[in-house]
Each structure stands twice: as C-alpha cells, then as structure tokens.
Short mmCIF file of C-alpha atoms in Angstrom, two decimals:
data_model
loop_
_atom_site.label_atom_id
_atom_site.label_comp_id
_atom_site.label_asym_id
_atom_site.label_seq_id
_atom_site.Cartn_x
_atom_site.Cartn_y
_atom_site.Cartn_z
CA MET Y 41 2.62 -1.86 -6.00
CA LYS Y 42 3.72 -0.76 -9.36
CA LYS Y 43 3.29 3.16 -9.64
CA THR Y 44 4.73 4.42 -13.27
CA LEU Y 45 3.83 8.19 -11.90
CA LEU Y 46 5.71 10.32 -14.86
CA PHE Y 47 5.77 13.42 -11.55
CA ALA Y 48 8.13 11.02 -9.79
CA PHE Y 49 10.90 10.56 -11.85
CA ALA Y 50 12.55 13.86 -10.99
CA ALA Y 51 12.94 13.75 -8.04
CA ALA Y 52 17.26 14.13 -7.66
CA CYS Y 53 19.11 11.71 -5.15
CA GLY Y 54 22.89 11.36 -4.98
CA LEU Y 55 24.34 7.73 -3.54
CA CYS Y 56 24.78 7.31 0.36
CA ALA Y 57 26.66 5.38 1.81
CA MET Y 58 25.52 4.56 4.96
CA ALA Y 59 28.17 2.16 5.61
CA ASP Y 60 30.35 3.29 7.66
CA ASP Y 61 34.21 0.66 8.20
CA ASP Y 62 34.15 1.95 11.82
CA VAL Y 63 30.59 0.21 12.97
CA GLU Y 64 29.95 -3.77 13.13
CA TYR Y 65 27.44 -5.57 12.96
CA ALA Y 66 26.05 -8.80 14.93
CA SER Y 67 23.27 -10.60 13.18
CA ILE Y 68 20.02 -11.09 15.58
CA GLY Y 69 18.46 -14.07 13.28
CA SER Y 70 16.29 -14.09 10.44
CA ALA Y 71 14.12 -11.70 8.90
CA GLU Y 72 11.53 -12.09 6.84
CA TYR Y 73 11.03 -9.99 3.73
CA GLN Y 74 8.24 -9.44 1.73
CA ASP Y 75 8.87 -8.33 -1.78
CA GLY Y 76 7.85 -5.79 -3.75
CA LEU Y 77 10.18 -4.96 -5.92
CA LEU Y 78 9.33 -8.67 -8.29
CA LEU Y 79 5.80 -9.13 -8.11
CA SER Y 80 5.64 -5.12 -9.55
CA CYS Y 81 8.04 -4.99 -12.50
CA PHE Y 82 7.37 -8.85 -13.30
CA GLY Y 83 4.82 -10.65 -11.95
CA ILE Y 84 6.31 -12.94 -9.85
CA THR Y 85 4.58 -13.80 -6.93
CA THR Y 86 6.66 -14.83 -3.94
CA GLU Y 87 6.22 -15.75 -0.28
CA THR Y 88 7.99 -13.71 2.78
CA TRP Y 89 11.44 -15.69 2.50
CA LEU Y 90 14.42 -15.66 6.25
CA VAL Y 91 17.04 -13.20 5.29
CA ASP Y 92 20.17 -12.10 7.97
CA ILE Y 93 19.67 -8.98 9.63
CA GLN Y 94 22.14 -6.74 11.62
CA GLN Y 95 21.60 -4.64 14.54
CA CYS Y 96 24.78 -2.43 15.02
CA THR Y 97 26.46 -3.37 18.28
CA THR Y 98 26.96 0.59 19.23
CA ASP Y 99 23.97 1.78 17.37
CA GLU Y 100 20.47 -0.19 18.40
CA ASN Y 101 18.54 1.72 15.84
CA LEU Y 102 21.23 0.93 12.92
CA TYR Y 103 19.95 -2.44 11.20
CA ARG Y 104 21.57 -3.83 7.57
CA LEU Y 105 19.53 -6.25 5.91
CA ALA Y 106 21.61 -8.86 4.42
CA ASN Y 107 20.70 -9.02 0.61
CA PRO Y 108 17.49 -11.16 -0.79
CA TYR Y 109 17.95 -11.07 -4.83
CA ILE Y 110 21.57 -13.07 -3.89
CA ALA Y 111 20.54 -14.41 -0.90
CA GLU Y 112 20.40 -19.19 -0.85
CA THR Y 113 16.50 -18.78 0.56
CA CYS Y 114 15.59 -16.88 -2.15
CA PRO Y 115 12.42 -19.03 -3.37
CA VAL Y 116 12.96 -17.53 -7.65
CA ASP Y 117 13.85 -18.75 -10.61
CA PHE Y 118 15.48 -16.03 -11.71
CA GLU Y 119 16.95 -17.59 -15.86
CA ALA Y 120 12.25 -18.90 -15.77
CA ALA Y 121 11.64 -15.58 -15.47
CA GLY Y 122 13.80 -13.87 -17.51
CA LEU Y 123 15.67 -12.44 -16.13
CA THR Y 124 20.13 -12.60 -14.80
CA ILE Y 125 20.67 -12.97 -11.82
CA ASP Y 126 24.51 -10.97 -11.12
CA PRO Y 127 26.33 -11.72 -6.65
CA SER Y 128 28.88 -9.96 -7.93
CA ALA Y 129 27.10 -6.62 -9.15
CA ALA Y 130 24.60 -6.75 -6.44
CA THR Y 131 25.02 -4.37 -3.20
CA GLU Y 132 26.19 -6.45 0.33
CA TYR Y 133 23.87 -5.06 2.71
CA TRP Y 134 20.76 -2.06 2.58
CA TYR Y 135 21.77 -0.15 5.80
CA LEU Y 136 18.06 0.80 7.52
CA ASN Y 137 18.24 4.14 10.36
CA ALA Y 138 16.13 3.54 12.89
CA THR Y 139 16.67 6.32 14.80
CA ASN Y 140 13.03 8.08 13.64
CA PRO Y 141 10.85 5.00 13.25
CA ASP Y 142 8.19 7.18 11.17
CA ALA Y 143 10.74 8.37 9.15
CA VAL Y 144 13.04 4.84 8.53
CA LYS Y 145 16.05 6.51 5.99
CA PRO Y 146 17.59 3.31 3.97
CA THR Y 147 20.51 3.06 1.63
CA THR Y 148 20.16 5.73 -1.33
CA TYR Y 149 20.22 3.59 -4.28
CA PHE Y 150 20.94 -0.11 -3.38
CA TYR Y 151 21.41 -2.54 -6.38
CA THR Y 152 19.62 -6.10 -6.52
CA GLY Y 153 22.07 -8.44 -8.83
CA ILE Y 154 18.66 -8.42 -10.76
CA TYR Y 155 20.03 -8.15 -14.90
CA ASN Y 156 16.88 -7.44 -17.27
CA GLY Y 157 18.61 -7.44 -20.51
CA GLU Y 158 21.35 -4.63 -19.92
CA THR Y 159 19.61 -2.50 -17.35
CA ALA Y 160 20.81 -2.91 -13.54
CA ILE Y 161 18.13 -3.25 -11.35
CA SER Y 162 18.27 -0.50 -8.63
CA MET Y 163 15.68 0.04 -5.15
CA CYS Y 164 15.89 3.52 -4.16
CA TYR Y 165 13.83 5.06 -1.94
CA ASP Y 166 12.07 9.44 -3.28
CA SER Y 167 14.58 11.96 -1.57
CA ARG Y 168 11.16 14.17 -1.74
CA TYR Y 169 9.63 11.97 1.01
CA SER Y 170 10.96 12.33 4.69
CA GLU Y 171 8.86 9.23 5.89
CA ASN Y 172 10.16 6.41 3.14
CA PHE Y 173 9.69 3.05 6.45
CA THR Y 174 7.92 3.20 9.18
CA PHE Y 175 10.04 0.80 12.42
CA SER Y 176 6.64 -0.61 14.72
CA ASP Y 177 7.30 -3.47 16.32
CA GLY Y 178 9.63 -5.07 14.54
CA VAL Y 179 8.79 -4.52 11.44
CA PHE Y 180 9.72 -2.34 8.36
CA THR Y 181 6.96 -1.41 6.05
CA SER Y 182 7.46 1.27 2.88
CA LYS Y 183 5.61 3.78 2.84
CA PRO Y 184 3.37 4.34 -0.16
CA TYR Y 185 5.57 6.45 -3.39
CA SER Y 186 8.74 6.09 -1.55
CA ILE Y 187 10.17 3.14 -2.37
CA TYR Y 188 10.86 2.68 -6.62
CA THR Y 189 12.97 1.27 -9.45
CA TYR Y 190 14.19 2.15 -12.33
CA TYR Y 191 13.99 -1.77 -13.80
CA GLY Y 192 13.53 -0.95 -17.46
CA THR Y 193 14.71 1.09 -20.77
CA GLY Y 194 11.84 2.82 -21.53
CA SER Y 195 10.56 6.02 -20.22
CA SER Y 196 7.80 4.20 -17.90
CA ASP Y 197 9.83 1.80 -16.74
CA TRP Y 198 9.57 3.29 -13.08
CA ALA Y 199 7.68 1.34 -10.70
CA TYR Y 200 6.50 1.75 -6.41
CA TYR Y 201 5.71 -0.98 -4.61
CA THR Y 202 5.62 -2.10 -1.09
CA THR Y 203 8.36 -3.74 0.62
CA ILE Y 204 7.55 -4.93 4.74
CA ILE Y 205 11.11 -6.48 6.71
CA TYR Y 206 9.68 -8.76 9.55
CA LEU Y 207 12.47 -8.40 12.76
CA PRO Y 208 12.34 -12.22 14.69
CA GLY Y 209 10.04 -12.67 16.53
CA ALA Y 210 7.82 -9.87 15.15
CA GLU Y 211 3.95 -10.69 14.81
CA LYS Y 212 2.54 -10.44 10.14
CA GLU Y 213 0.06 -8.51 9.86
CA VAL Y 214 -2.95 -10.78 8.23
CA TRP Y 215 -6.16 -9.54 6.50
CA SER Y 216 -8.79 -12.30 7.35
CA LYS Y 217 -12.00 -11.78 4.63
CA LYS Y 218 -15.18 -9.57 7.14
CA CYS Y 219 -17.76 -10.01 4.64
CA ASP Y 220 -19.29 -9.50 1.20
CA ALA Y 221 -19.96 -5.61 0.02
CA MET Y 222 -21.87 -3.69 -2.03
CA PHE Y 223 -19.98 -1.70 -5.02
CA THR Y 224 -21.34 0.94 -6.76
CA ASP Y 225 -19.14 3.09 -9.53
CA GLY Y 226 -19.33 6.82 -9.79
CA PHE Y 227 -16.75 6.43 -12.57
CA TRP Y 228 -16.96 4.81 -14.89
CA CYS Y 229 -20.68 5.61 -14.78
CA MET Y 230 -19.12 9.34 -15.74
CA TYR Y 231 -17.16 8.46 -18.11
CA THR Y 232 -19.66 6.90 -20.09
CA ASP Y 233 -22.79 8.49 -19.50
CA THR Y 234 -24.26 5.22 -18.07
CA GLU Y 235 -26.12 4.33 -14.95
CA ALA Y 236 -24.38 4.21 -12.60
CA GLN Y 237 -24.26 -0.07 -11.47
CA SER Y 238 -23.26 -1.64 -8.61
CA TRP Y 239 -21.20 -5.05 -7.54
CA GLU Y 240 -20.09 -7.88 -4.80
CA VAL Y 241 -16.47 -6.84 -3.57
CA GLU Y 242 -14.70 -8.53 0.32
CA VAL Y 243 -13.83 -6.81 1.96
CA TYR Y 244 -10.96 -7.51 4.62
CA GLU Y 245 -9.58 -6.43 7.83
CA SER Y 246 -6.21 -5.94 9.79
CA ASN Y 247 -5.69 -8.61 13.20
CA LYS Y 248 -3.37 -5.24 13.53
CA GLN Y 249 -4.81 -2.29 12.09
CA GLU Y 250 -8.02 -1.47 14.06
CA GLY Y 251 -10.22 1.56 11.65
CA VAL Y 252 -8.62 0.82 8.02
CA ILE Y 253 -9.89 -2.11 6.16
CA ARG Y 254 -9.46 -3.56 2.49
CA VAL Y 255 -11.99 -3.83 -0.54
CA GLU Y 256 -10.59 -6.23 -3.47
CA ASN Y 257 -10.58 -3.93 -6.32
CA PRO Y 258 -13.97 -2.64 -7.86
CA TYR Y 259 -12.57 -2.28 -11.11
CA THR Y 260 -10.17 -6.05 -11.57
CA ALA Y 261 -12.72 -8.14 -9.76
CA SER Y 262 -14.30 -11.16 -11.50
CA THR Y 263 -17.77 -9.40 -10.66
CA CYS Y 264 -17.22 -6.58 -12.06
CA PRO Y 265 -19.79 -6.26 -15.05
CA LEU Y 266 -18.06 -3.42 -16.78
CA ASP Y 267 -17.50 -3.47 -20.38
CA TYR Y 268 -14.00 -2.01 -20.80
CA GLY Y 269 -14.16 -2.33 -24.84
CA ASP Y 270 -10.87 -1.46 -26.31
CA ALA Y 271 -9.62 -0.18 -22.33
CA GLU Y 272 -7.09 -2.81 -20.68
CA ILE Y 273 -6.22 -2.58 -17.56
CA ASN Y 274 -3.00 -2.56 -16.83
CA SER Y 275 -1.28 -4.52 -14.42
CA SER Y 276 0.15 -1.28 -12.42
CA ALA Y 277 -3.59 -1.78 -10.39
CA ASP Y 278 -3.81 -2.61 -6.86
CA ALA Y 279 -5.49 -5.28 -5.75
CA TYR Y 280 -6.15 -3.94 -2.46
CA TRP Y 281 -8.38 -0.32 -1.47
CA GLU Y 282 -7.58 0.63 1.54
CA ILE Y 283 -9.67 2.43 3.27
CA LYS Y 284 -9.51 4.14 6.22
CA VAL Y 285 -12.85 4.34 8.36
CA ALA Y 286 -12.32 4.55 12.24
CA ASP Y 287 -14.09 8.37 12.01
CA PRO Y 288 -17.17 7.78 10.65
CA ASP Y 289 -17.58 11.46 10.03
CA ALA Y 290 -13.98 11.49 7.89
CA VAL Y 291 -13.32 8.03 6.10
CA LYS Y 292 -11.17 8.61 3.53
CA GLN Y 293 -8.47 6.47 1.17
CA VAL Y 294 -4.74 5.02 3.73
CA GLU Y 295 -2.85 5.84 0.39
CA THR Y 296 -2.70 8.92 -1.35
CA TYR Y 297 -3.46 7.58 -5.22
CA PHE Y 298 -5.57 3.99 -5.21
CA CYS Y 299 -4.80 2.87 -8.36
CA ILE Y 300 -7.89 1.34 -10.51
CA GLY Y 301 -5.19 -0.10 -13.24
CA VAL Y 302 -8.25 1.36 -16.74
CA ASP Y 303 -6.27 1.72 -19.35
CA LEU Y 304 -7.99 5.17 -21.26
CA VAL Y 305 -5.19 7.37 -22.41
CA GLY Y 306 -2.89 6.60 -24.43
CA GLY Y 307 -1.80 3.65 -21.99
CA TYR Y 308 -1.95 5.53 -18.90
CA PRO Y 309 -4.72 4.18 -16.04
CA ILE Y 310 -6.72 5.84 -13.96
CA PHE Y 311 -5.54 7.03 -10.17
CA PHE Y 312 -8.59 8.16 -7.48
CA TYR Y 313 -7.78 11.14 -5.80
CA ASN Y 314 -8.76 11.55 -2.55
CA SER Y 315 -9.86 14.99 -2.06
CA THR Y 316 -12.09 15.61 1.11
CA ALA Y 317 -13.44 12.17 3.28
CA GLY Y 318 -16.95 10.63 3.31
CA THR Y 319 -18.81 10.00 6.06
CA MET Y 320 -20.02 6.02 6.84
CA ILE Y 321 -23.36 6.19 8.71
CA ASP Y 322 -25.30 2.56 9.26
CA ASN Y 323 -22.50 0.43 7.80
CA LYS Y 324 -22.41 1.85 4.79
CA ILE Y 325 -19.17 4.62 3.30
CA VAL Y 326 -19.56 6.90 1.06
CA PHE Y 327 -17.71 9.30 -0.96
CA PRO Y 328 -20.29 12.98 -2.13
CA ALA Y 329 -19.90 13.83 -5.52
CA GLY Y 330 -16.98 15.55 -6.60
CA ASN Y 331 -14.66 13.79 -3.19
CA ILE Y 332 -12.84 11.56 -5.41
CA TYR Y 333 -11.04 12.50 -8.84
CA ALA Y 334 -10.01 10.99 -11.63
CA TRP Y 335 -6.26 11.12 -12.83
CA TYR Y 336 -6.04 9.50 -16.61
CA ILE Y 337 -2.74 11.46 -18.16
CA TYR Y 338 -0.16 13.33 -15.31
CA SER Y 339 -0.98 16.69 -15.93
CA SER Y 340 -2.69 20.08 -13.57
CA SER Y 341 -5.78 20.00 -15.47
CA SER Y 342 -6.56 15.81 -16.62
CA TYR Y 343 -8.12 16.24 -12.80
CA THR Y 344 -12.16 15.03 -13.28
CA ALA Y 345 -14.23 14.99 -10.90
CA LEU Y 346 -16.04 12.40 -10.07
CA ASN Y 347 -20.01 10.70 -8.93
CA GLU Y 348 -20.95 9.50 -5.75
CA PHE Y 349 -19.34 5.84 -4.85
CA VAL Y 350 -21.32 3.36 -2.04
CA ILE Y 351 -19.42 0.36 -0.76
CA ASP Y 352 -21.67 -1.19 1.83
CA LEU Y 353 -20.24 -3.40 4.24
CA ASN Y 354 -23.44 -4.71 4.21
CA GLY Y 355 -23.62 -5.93 2.00
CA SER Y 356 -25.22 -9.83 1.43
CA SER Y 357 -25.22 -9.91 4.83
CA SER Y 358 -28.29 -11.36 6.61
CA ILE Y 359 -30.36 -8.86 9.04
CA ALA Y 360 -29.66 -11.55 11.42
CA ASP Y 361 -25.31 -11.75 11.50
CA ILE Y 362 -25.51 -7.88 11.79
CA GLU Y 363 -28.16 -7.11 14.38
CA ALA Y 364 -26.12 -10.33 16.01
CA ALA Y 365 -23.18 -8.63 15.33
CA ASN Y 366 -24.21 -5.41 17.22
CA ASP Y 367 -24.75 -6.86 20.56
CA ALA Y 368 -21.35 -7.08 21.25
CA ALA Y 369 -20.05 -4.84 24.27
CA PRO Y 370 -18.50 -1.64 22.38
CA VAL Y 371 -14.49 -0.89 22.20
CA TYR Y 372 -13.31 2.44 21.99
CA TYR Y 373 -10.42 4.89 20.09
CA ASN Y 374 -9.71 8.50 19.81
CA LEU Y 375 -9.99 10.22 16.87
CA GLN Y 376 -6.51 9.22 15.52
CA GLY Y 377 -7.17 5.93 16.03
CA MET Y 378 -5.73 4.77 18.75
CA ARG Y 379 -7.82 2.52 21.37
CA ILE Y 380 -8.31 2.89 24.80
CA ALA Y 381 -10.55 1.75 27.46
CA GLU Y 382 -13.35 4.40 27.79
CA PRO Y 383 -13.85 8.16 26.98
CA LYS Y 384 -13.25 10.65 29.97
CA ALA Y 385 -16.45 13.24 30.76
CA GLY Y 386 -17.18 15.34 27.50
CA GLN Y 387 -14.30 13.42 25.07
CA VAL Y 388 -15.19 12.84 22.14
CA ALA Y 389 -14.88 9.05 20.84
CA ILE Y 390 -14.79 6.54 17.89
CA MET Y 391 -17.37 2.98 19.22
CA ARG Y 392 -16.70 0.70 17.05
CA GLN Y 393 -20.24 -2.47 18.29
CA GLY Y 394 -20.48 -5.20 16.21
CA ASN Y 395 -20.21 -4.18 12.68
CA LYS Y 396 -21.39 -0.46 13.43
CA VAL Y 397 -18.65 2.36 13.88
CA THR Y 398 -20.71 5.79 15.39
CA LYS Y 399 -18.59 8.83 16.79
CA ILE Y 400 -19.93 9.75 20.84
CA VAL Y 401 -19.59 11.94 22.96
CA LYS Y 402 -19.32 10.72 26.93
#
C-alpha cells in the first residue's frame, strides 16, 4: 500500500552489509513472494510468484531471498509498464534476520534492478521502526510504514507498501467475504457540513487472524454516493480498512493510519488517525465523535476530530440468518486476542458466538 507520508523521509540509514563471505546458505526450496512495491508505485497488480529462498547452514534464523524482480519466474512485463530492468544493477539477495521474530531486520537497501527513467528503484526499511517484518508460521510480513521505496525524482515519489514472503509449505492467508455492512460516514459530512450518508460496503475475515476484519474502503467503493467535486481519489488509497474487533470495548484500526485516498489539500490524500477506541455492540461498530482524526497536510495543525462513524455488520443480512448464526457454539479469546479453550473462574475473556462478540467474566 502506497503511503506518501512526507514526515518519514528524514529517516537516515546507511548501507548495511548483512552478507558475510564466511556464512554459507543452502536452498530450502521456493518461497512465494507477494509484491507490494510495483502495485504501490505503478499500479501493477501481480499474483505471488516463486523465488528461491535460502537458509544459513549454521544459524537457522538467517535467511536470504533471491532477488524476486530479476528471477525468471517474475511475471511482470517491465517494458509494457514503461520500466526497464537491469540485472547487473540488482542486488542478488535480500537478507532477513529472524532471530527476533517480532522485529525482523531486512537488508537496509535492496536494489531491485528496476529503473523508472534514470532512477534506480530500491527497497529500504525505515530505521525509526524496530519492527520492520514479523516472522510467524513460516511467513515474513512487513509491518505498516516500515518498508518503503524512492522511485522518482520528485519529493513526493516515496511509497510505503506491504510485502509478504511465504516459506515453502507455509499456509497462505485468505480473506473471505463475511457479510455486507452499512457504513455511516463521519468525515465527508463534516467536511461539507451536510447530513451524514450511509451506504453498503463489503466486509471480509481472515483464515489466520481471529478478531480482525477488513472493511472495503468506503470512499473508493463502487457503492459510495458521495460527490467529491474537484477532489480526486489518490492512488495511495488503501483497499481495505482493517479493524480489530476481538475486544468489543476497544475496537481499533489495525494500522495507525488508514488512507481513504481523497485529495483535498494540494493533492495530498486524507489519512484517518485512530486516537482512542470504539465499541462493538450487537454487531454494530461505533467510533464516537472525536475518536478518529483526519490528517490533511502532514503538520501538527492539520488534525481535525471527526464526527461519529458507524459500521453496522448486520448490514443486509436477514434476521433469521443472524439468529441462526448466533446459535453456534461459543469460542473464547483472552484479552490479547489469543484463542483459549474456556475461561478460568474469574477470568475476563472475549466470547464469540456466531456474529456476536461480547466480553464476559467467567
């Protein structure tokens, strides 16, 4: 996901030579590489593709990934996209140190071999963040706002994005449609001083992340009824608004920022900043007025507290469907969102039964 956040560009980092001539690596098969760079910068949509992944023979926490962009398996037609590829200018491997699986460090600079005009495109990590990647169940996942690239000659040609690497045999995350929800806008109505409007959006759930949902970006959805006038949708818009709903008393955005992509001030897209939590009662998520801020022009004076947002997950589902789902066997989670067999006496837990999520004390 492209994140053209100008405040991050002051981060300085030097070239880190993680490769050691005395360290030996051996191939462990083909990893599936899910690109975020090409999509974020140039709108090139690709499926995952297979790339050789190697592991250190003396330290199982050290990996290196063969450059995905010069691999024969890379499906991108660079010439058709107006890009050039120069294998001789590319870094051969991207090194990943998973000693701390919650804070994986990749090579500081990784040259892809891709050129946009005369500019070499590199993949970098933001040195201000300790958690650049996480590593769990054989999957490397970049953390929000930690991986970025400089792909042009202008000051705005920086992009943040998400990259995922699946080791051989790792289960891929799949998002399936959960329901249709009714979204009530708390931003545009405030900006235009009009009545809040509601419209239908799609909601998805993951096969791997309990207590997290993806809401289709309401402001780029085909169902969105808003008239933006001269304002345009910026290409940096997030496709989904990811929200943690495991604790119904503390519903929050997964990422610090959600880019709705609407350009209002000098071509800069709008970001939502989640200040405090919302709630979810009877499948209705409510972010009270003042709990979400719009961030317009990337300065300390550009925050504006917004009106109430509502995401009604009952949406267009029938009452019979909801009641039937709520007869399902209950599933329990602790307050950290981890599934447990059953709460102990006196333990505060989250109970999910069908479409309902409630906090209980056993």
